[in-house]
CSV table of C-alpha atoms in Angstrom, one decimal:
chain,number,residue,atom,x,y,z
A,1,MET,CA,29.1,0.8,21.7
A,2,LYS,CA,31.3,-0.8,19.1
A,3,GLU,CA,30.4,-3.8,17.1
A,4,PRO,CA,31.9,-7.2,18.1
A,5,PHE,CA,35.3,-7.6,16.4
A,6,PRO,CA,34.3,-10.7,14.3
A,7,TYR,CA,31.3,-8.8,13.0
A,8,ARG,CA,33.3,-5.7,12.3
A,9,ALA,CA,35.9,-7.8,10.4
A,10,ARG,CA,33.1,-9.4,8.2
A,11,LYS,CA,31.7,-6.0,7.5
A,12,TYR,CA,35.0,-4.5,6.5
A,13,LEU,CA,35.7,-7.5,4.2
A,14,CYS,CA,32.3,-7.0,2.6
A,15,GLN,CA,32.9,-3.3,2.1
A,16,GLN,CA,36.3,-4.0,0.5
A,17,VAL,CA,35.0,-6.7,-1.8
A,18,THR,CA,31.6,-5.4,-2.9
A,19,GLY,CA,31.8,-1.6,-2.5
A,20,ARG,CA,31.0,0.6,-5.5
A,21,ARG,CA,29.4,-2.0,-7.7
A,22,GLY,CA,27.4,0.7,-9.5
A,23,GLY,CA,23.8,0.0,-10.4
A,24,SER,CA,21.0,0.2,-13.0
A,25,GLN,CA,18.4,2.1,-10.9
A,26,HIS,CA,19.4,5.7,-11.5
A,27,ARG,CA,20.0,5.1,-15.2
A,28,ARG,CA,16.5,3.6,-15.5
A,29,LEU,CA,15.0,6.5,-13.5
A,30,ASP,CA,16.7,8.9,-15.9
A,31,ALA,CA,15.4,7.1,-18.9
A,32,THR,CA,11.8,6.9,-17.6
A,33,ASP,CA,9.3,9.8,-18.0
A,34,TRP,CA,7.8,9.6,-14.5
A,35,ASP,CA,5.4,12.0,-12.8
A,36,ILE,CA,5.6,10.4,-9.3
A,37,LEU,CA,8.4,8.5,-7.7
A,38,LEU,CA,7.8,6.5,-4.4
A,39,VAL,CA,11.0,5.4,-2.6
A,40,LEU,CA,10.3,2.7,0.0
A,41,ASP,CA,13.1,2.9,2.6
A,42,ALA,CA,15.0,-0.3,3.1
A,43,CYS,CA,12.6,-2.4,0.9
A,44,ARG,CA,14.0,-5.6,-0.5
A,45,ALA,CA,12.8,-6.7,-3.9
A,46,ASP,CA,12.1,-10.3,-2.8
A,47,ALA,CA,10.3,-9.1,0.3
A,48,LEU,CA,7.9,-6.9,-1.7
A,49,ARG,CA,7.4,-9.7,-4.3
A,50,GLU,CA,6.2,-12.0,-1.6
A,51,VAL,CA,3.4,-9.8,-0.4
A,52,ALA,CA,2.4,-7.5,-3.3
A,53,HIS,CA,0.6,-10.0,-5.6
A,54,TRP,CA,1.8,-7.9,-8.5
A,55,PRO,CA,4.6,-8.2,-11.0
A,56,ILE,CA,7.8,-6.8,-9.3
A,57,GLU,CA,10.9,-6.2,-11.4
A,58,THR,CA,14.3,-5.8,-9.8
A,59,VAL,CA,16.9,-3.1,-10.4
A,60,THR,CA,20.3,-2.6,-8.7
A,61,SER,CA,20.6,0.3,-6.4
A,62,PRO,CA,24.0,2.1,-6.3
A,63,ALA,CA,23.9,2.1,-2.5
A,64,SER,CA,23.3,-0.1,0.5
A,65,CYS,CA,22.2,2.7,2.9
A,66,THR,CA,20.4,6.0,2.5
A,67,PRO,CA,23.4,8.4,2.9
A,68,GLU,CA,25.2,6.6,0.2
A,69,TRP,CA,22.1,6.6,-2.0
A,70,LEU,CA,21.5,10.3,-1.6
A,71,GLY,CA,25.2,10.9,-2.5
A,72,GLU,CA,24.6,9.0,-5.7
A,73,CYS,CA,21.4,11.1,-6.3
A,74,VAL,CA,23.5,14.3,-6.1
A,75,SER,CA,26.1,12.8,-8.5
A,76,SER,CA,23.5,11.6,-11.1
A,77,GLY,CA,21.1,14.5,-10.8
A,78,VAL,CA,18.3,12.0,-11.0
A,79,LEU,CA,16.1,14.0,-8.6
A,80,ASP,CA,16.9,17.4,-10.1
A,81,ALA,CA,13.9,19.7,-10.5
A,82,ALA,CA,11.7,17.4,-8.4
A,83,THR,CA,9.9,18.2,-5.2
A,84,VAL,CA,10.8,15.6,-2.6
A,85,VAL,CA,8.5,14.9,0.3
A,86,SER,CA,10.6,13.0,2.8
A,87,GLY,CA,10.2,11.3,6.1
A,88,ASN,CA,13.9,10.5,6.2
A,89,ALA,CA,16.1,13.1,8.0
A,90,GLN,CA,19.1,12.1,6.0
A,91,TYR,CA,18.0,14.6,3.4
A,92,ALA,CA,18.9,17.4,5.7
A,93,LYS,CA,22.6,16.7,4.9
A,94,VAL,CA,22.3,17.0,1.2
A,95,THR,CA,19.5,19.6,0.7
A,96,ASP,CA,21.8,22.3,-0.7
A,97,GLU,CA,23.5,19.9,-3.2
A,98,LEU,CA,20.5,17.8,-4.3
A,99,GLY,CA,19.0,20.0,-7.0
A,100,ALA,CA,15.5,19.3,-5.7
A,101,THR,CA,13.1,21.1,-3.4
A,102,VAL,CA,13.0,19.1,-0.1
A,103,GLU,CA,9.9,19.2,2.2
A,104,ARG,CA,11.0,18.1,5.7
A,105,TYR,CA,8.2,15.9,6.8
A,106,TRP,CA,10.5,14.3,9.4
A,107,GLU,CA,10.1,17.6,11.3
A,108,ARG,CA,6.4,18.3,10.6
A,109,HIS,CA,4.8,14.8,10.8
A,110,TRP,CA,7.0,12.8,13.3
A,111,ASN,CA,4.9,10.3,15.3
A,112,ASP,CA,6.4,10.2,18.8
A,113,GLU,CA,4.5,7.0,19.8
A,114,LEU,CA,5.8,5.0,16.8
A,115,SER,CA,9.1,6.9,16.4
A,116,THR,CA,8.6,7.3,12.6
A,117,VAL,CA,6.8,9.2,10.0
A,118,LEU,CA,3.7,7.4,8.7
A,119,PRO,CA,3.1,7.2,4.9
A,120,GLU,CA,-0.2,8.8,4.5
A,121,PRO,CA,0.8,12.5,5.1
A,122,ILE,CA,3.6,12.1,2.6
A,123,LEU,CA,1.3,10.4,0.1
A,124,ASP,CA,-1.3,13.1,0.5
A,125,ARG,CA,1.2,15.8,-0.1
A,126,VAL,CA,2.6,14.0,-3.2
A,127,THR,CA,-0.9,14.0,-4.6
A,128,GLU,CA,-1.2,17.7,-4.0
A,129,ILE,CA,2.1,18.4,-5.8
A,130,ALA,CA,1.1,16.2,-8.8
A,131,ASP,CA,-2.4,17.8,-9.1
A,132,ALA,CA,-0.8,21.3,-9.0
A,133,GLU,CA,1.4,20.3,-12.0
A,134,ALA,CA,4.4,21.5,-10.0
A,135,GLY,CA,6.8,19.1,-11.7
A,136,PRO,CA,7.9,15.6,-10.7
A,137,ALA,CA,6.9,14.6,-7.2
A,138,VAL,CA,9.0,12.2,-5.0
A,139,GLY,CA,7.7,10.6,-1.8
A,140,HIS,CA,10.4,9.1,0.3
A,141,LEU,CA,8.6,6.9,2.8
A,142,GLN,CA,10.1,5.7,6.0
A,143,GLN,CA,8.5,2.2,5.7
A,144,PRO,CA,9.5,-0.6,5.8
A,145,HIS,CA,12.6,0.8,7.6
A,146,TRP,CA,13.1,0.3,11.3
A,147,PRO,CA,11.2,0.7,13.5
A,148,TYR,CA,9.0,-1.9,11.8
A,149,VAL,CA,5.4,-0.6,11.9
A,150,ALA,CA,2.5,-2.4,10.4
A,151,LYS,CA,-1.3,-2.0,10.2
A,152,LEU,CA,-3.5,-4.0,12.5
A,153,ASP,CA,-7.3,-3.5,12.1
A,154,GLY,CA,-6.7,-0.3,10.2
A,155,SER,CA,-4.3,1.2,12.8
A,156,TRP,CA,-0.5,1.5,12.6
A,157,ARG,CA,1.3,-0.3,15.4
A,158,LEU,CA,4.8,-1.4,16.3
A,159,ALA,CA,5.3,-4.8,14.8
A,160,TYR,CA,8.5,-5.2,16.9
A,161,ASP,CA,8.1,-3.1,20.0
A,162,ASP,CA,11.6,-3.2,21.7
A,163,LEU,CA,13.1,0.0,20.2
A,164,GLY,CA,16.0,0.1,22.7
A,165,PRO,CA,18.3,1.6,23.8
A,166,TRP,CA,19.8,-1.8,24.8
A,167,ALA,CA,22.6,-2.4,27.3
A,168,ASP,CA,25.0,-5.1,28.3
A,169,SER,CA,28.1,-5.3,30.5
A,170,ASP,CA,30.0,-3.1,28.0
A,171,GLY,CA,27.5,-0.2,28.2
A,172,GLU,CA,24.5,1.2,26.4
A,173,ILE,CA,23.7,0.2,22.8
A,174,ASP,CA,21.7,2.7,20.7
A,175,SER,CA,22.4,1.2,17.2
A,176,LEU,CA,20.1,-1.5,15.8
A,177,GLN,CA,22.9,-3.0,13.9
A,178,VAL,CA,25.1,-3.4,17.0
A,179,ALA,CA,22.1,-4.6,19.0
A,180,MET,CA,21.4,-7.3,16.4
A,181,ALA,CA,25.1,-8.3,16.2
A,182,ARG,CA,25.3,-8.6,20.0
A,183,GLY,CA,22.1,-10.6,20.3
A,184,HIS,CA,19.9,-8.1,22.0
A,185,VAL,CA,17.2,-8.2,19.2
A,186,ASP,CA,15.2,-11.3,18.4
A,187,VAL,CA,16.3,-11.4,14.8
A,188,GLU,CA,13.6,-13.9,13.6
A,189,ALA,CA,10.8,-11.9,15.2
A,190,ALA,CA,12.3,-8.7,13.8
A,191,SER,CA,12.4,-10.3,10.3
A,192,ASP,CA,8.7,-11.3,10.6
A,193,ALA,CA,7.9,-7.7,11.7
A,194,TYR,CA,9.8,-6.4,8.7
A,195,SER,CA,7.7,-8.6,6.4
A,196,ALA,CA,4.6,-7.2,8.0
A,197,ALA,CA,5.9,-3.6,7.5
A,198,VAL,CA,6.5,-4.4,3.8
A,199,TRP,CA,3.0,-5.7,3.3
A,200,SER,CA,1.5,-2.7,5.2
A,201,VAL,CA,3.3,0.0,3.3
A,202,TRP,CA,2.3,-1.7,0.0
A,203,ASP,CA,-1.3,-1.8,1.2
A,204,ALA,CA,-1.1,1.8,2.2
A,205,ILE,CA,0.1,3.0,-1.2
A,206,ALA,CA,-2.3,0.9,-3.3
A,207,PRO,CA,-5.3,3.3,-3.2
A,208,TYR,CA,-3.0,6.2,-4.1
A,209,LEU,CA,-1.6,4.2,-7.0
A,210,ARG,CA,-5.1,3.7,-8.3
A,211,GLU,CA,-5.9,7.4,-7.8
A,212,TRP,CA,-2.8,8.5,-9.6
A,213,LEU,CA,-3.4,6.1,-12.5
A,214,ASP,CA,-7.0,7.5,-12.9
A,215,ALA,CA,-5.5,11.0,-12.9
A,216,GLY,CA,-3.1,10.1,-15.7
A,217,TYR,CA,0.2,10.1,-13.7
A,218,THR,CA,3.0,7.7,-14.5
A,219,THR,CA,4.3,6.3,-11.2
A,220,VAL,CA,7.5,4.4,-10.3
A,221,VAL,CA,7.8,2.5,-7.0
A,222,THR,CA,11.4,1.6,-5.9
A,223,ALA,CA,13.7,1.6,-2.9
A,224,ASP,CA,16.9,3.1,-1.8
A,225,HIS,CA,18.4,-0.1,-0.5
A,226,GLY,CA,17.3,-3.4,1.2
A,227,GLU,CA,17.5,-4.9,4.7
A,228,ILE,CA,19.4,-8.0,6.1
A,229,PHE,CA,19.0,-10.2,9.1
A,230,GLY,CA,22.2,-12.1,9.6
A,231,ARG,CA,21.6,-15.0,7.2
A,232,ALA,CA,24.5,-16.9,5.5
A,233,ARG,CA,23.9,-15.3,2.1
A,234,GLU,CA,23.9,-12.0,3.8
A,235,LEU,CA,27.4,-12.6,5.2
A,236,ARG,CA,25.9,-12.8,8.8
A,237,LEU,CA,25.5,-9.0,8.7
A,238,TYR,CA,22.5,-7.0,9.9
A,239,GLU,CA,20.3,-4.0,9.0
A,240,HIS,CA,21.9,-2.1,6.0
A,241,PRO,CA,25.6,-1.3,6.4
A,242,CYS,CA,26.9,1.4,4.1
A,243,GLY,CA,29.2,0.1,1.3
A,244,CYS,CA,28.1,-3.6,1.6
A,245,HIS,CA,26.7,-4.2,-1.8
A,246,VAL,CA,25.5,-7.7,-1.4
A,247,ASP,CA,22.4,-8.7,-3.4
A,248,PRO,CA,19.8,-8.5,-0.6
A,249,LEU,CA,20.9,-4.9,0.0
A,250,VAL,CA,21.1,-3.6,-3.5
A,251,GLU,CA,18.6,-5.7,-5.4
A,252,VAL,CA,15.5,-3.4,-5.0
A,253,PRO,CA,12.0,-3.4,-6.4
A,254,TRP,CA,11.0,-1.5,-9.6
A,255,VAL,CA,7.3,-1.2,-10.5
A,256,GLU,CA,5.9,1.1,-13.1
A,257,PHE,CA,2.3,2.2,-13.3
A,258,ARG,CA,1.4,3.9,-16.6
A,259,PRO,CA,-2.1,5.2,-17.4
A,260,GLN,CA,-3.8,3.6,-20.4
A,261,THR,CA,-4.2,5.9,-23.4
A,262,ALA,CA,-7.0,5.8,-25.9
A,263,THR,CA,-4.6,4.3,-28.4
A,264,ASP,CA,-3.6,1.6,-25.9
A,265,ALA,CA,-7.2,0.8,-25.3
A,266,ALA,CA,-8.0,0.4,-29.0
A,267,GLU,CA,-5.0,-1.8,-29.5
A,268,SER,CA,-5.9,-3.9,-26.5
A,269,VAL,CA,-9.4,-4.5,-27.8
A,270,GLU,CA,-8.1,-5.4,-31.2
A,271,GLY,CA,-5.5,-7.8,-29.7
A,272,ARG,CA,-8.1,-9.5,-27.6
A,273,LEU,CA,-10.4,-10.0,-30.6
A,274,LYS,CA,-7.6,-11.6,-32.5
A,275,ALA,CA,-6.7,-13.8,-29.6
A,276,LEU,CA,-10.3,-15.0,-29.6
A,277,GLY,CA,-10.0,-15.9,-33.3
A,278,TYR,CA,-12.0,-13.0,-34.8
A,279,ALA,CA,-10.6,-12.0,-38.2
A,280,GLU,CA,-10.4,-8.4,-39.3
């Protein structure tokens, strides 16, 4: 089913005005000597900052949806020579051009009950690749992308359980964006579920980040794009339309975790002694 005309007009205007803004994310990835890259699908920088209790930087993604982001990855070569473990089936469209080895976890680890790929199988495989010294490892997690899943008492559950398809007098709706635009999704409840999904995926990756730091791996956590819920500053748009480069969709998180070297430790001790007033 098509989008309502006023919605489609707003989206078209957004695409014409904001499309192809460029971005700093891929340049920074290219300039960073990382061992592991985690891509959180549809994760806003401000949403992660609210729940992470950790310093979160912001970079600008070159895209507002995954197909667009992957096209930029092909152009920039930022994932060349990496092994990508992905829960996102969009990689099937660019596997031959990407320059990376793609492991199709959307085929091998799909969870029928939750309609997604949970993060732990991907994170476990990323650890195996890093430990085997098989080159850079990328984990493209599905979370916090729709369907919004979150952990409750240690188990993953749907935080918003109406997954459609939806219907009205014009017919069946199988697109989340159209369902939101037509009022078939409780947007405030969905936004709360999204926040729970952001917190849960951060909580899921935290023990892996500690393990990778202990193993001496430099890890970057970022996202391909953000997510929007029809607010005024989001131009009353929903989900993540391609080519709509508004800030909530392209301002994505950037977190680096670097292992401390012996030199770093010595300098840290020296600096702390000086801060306490001890002369050399």
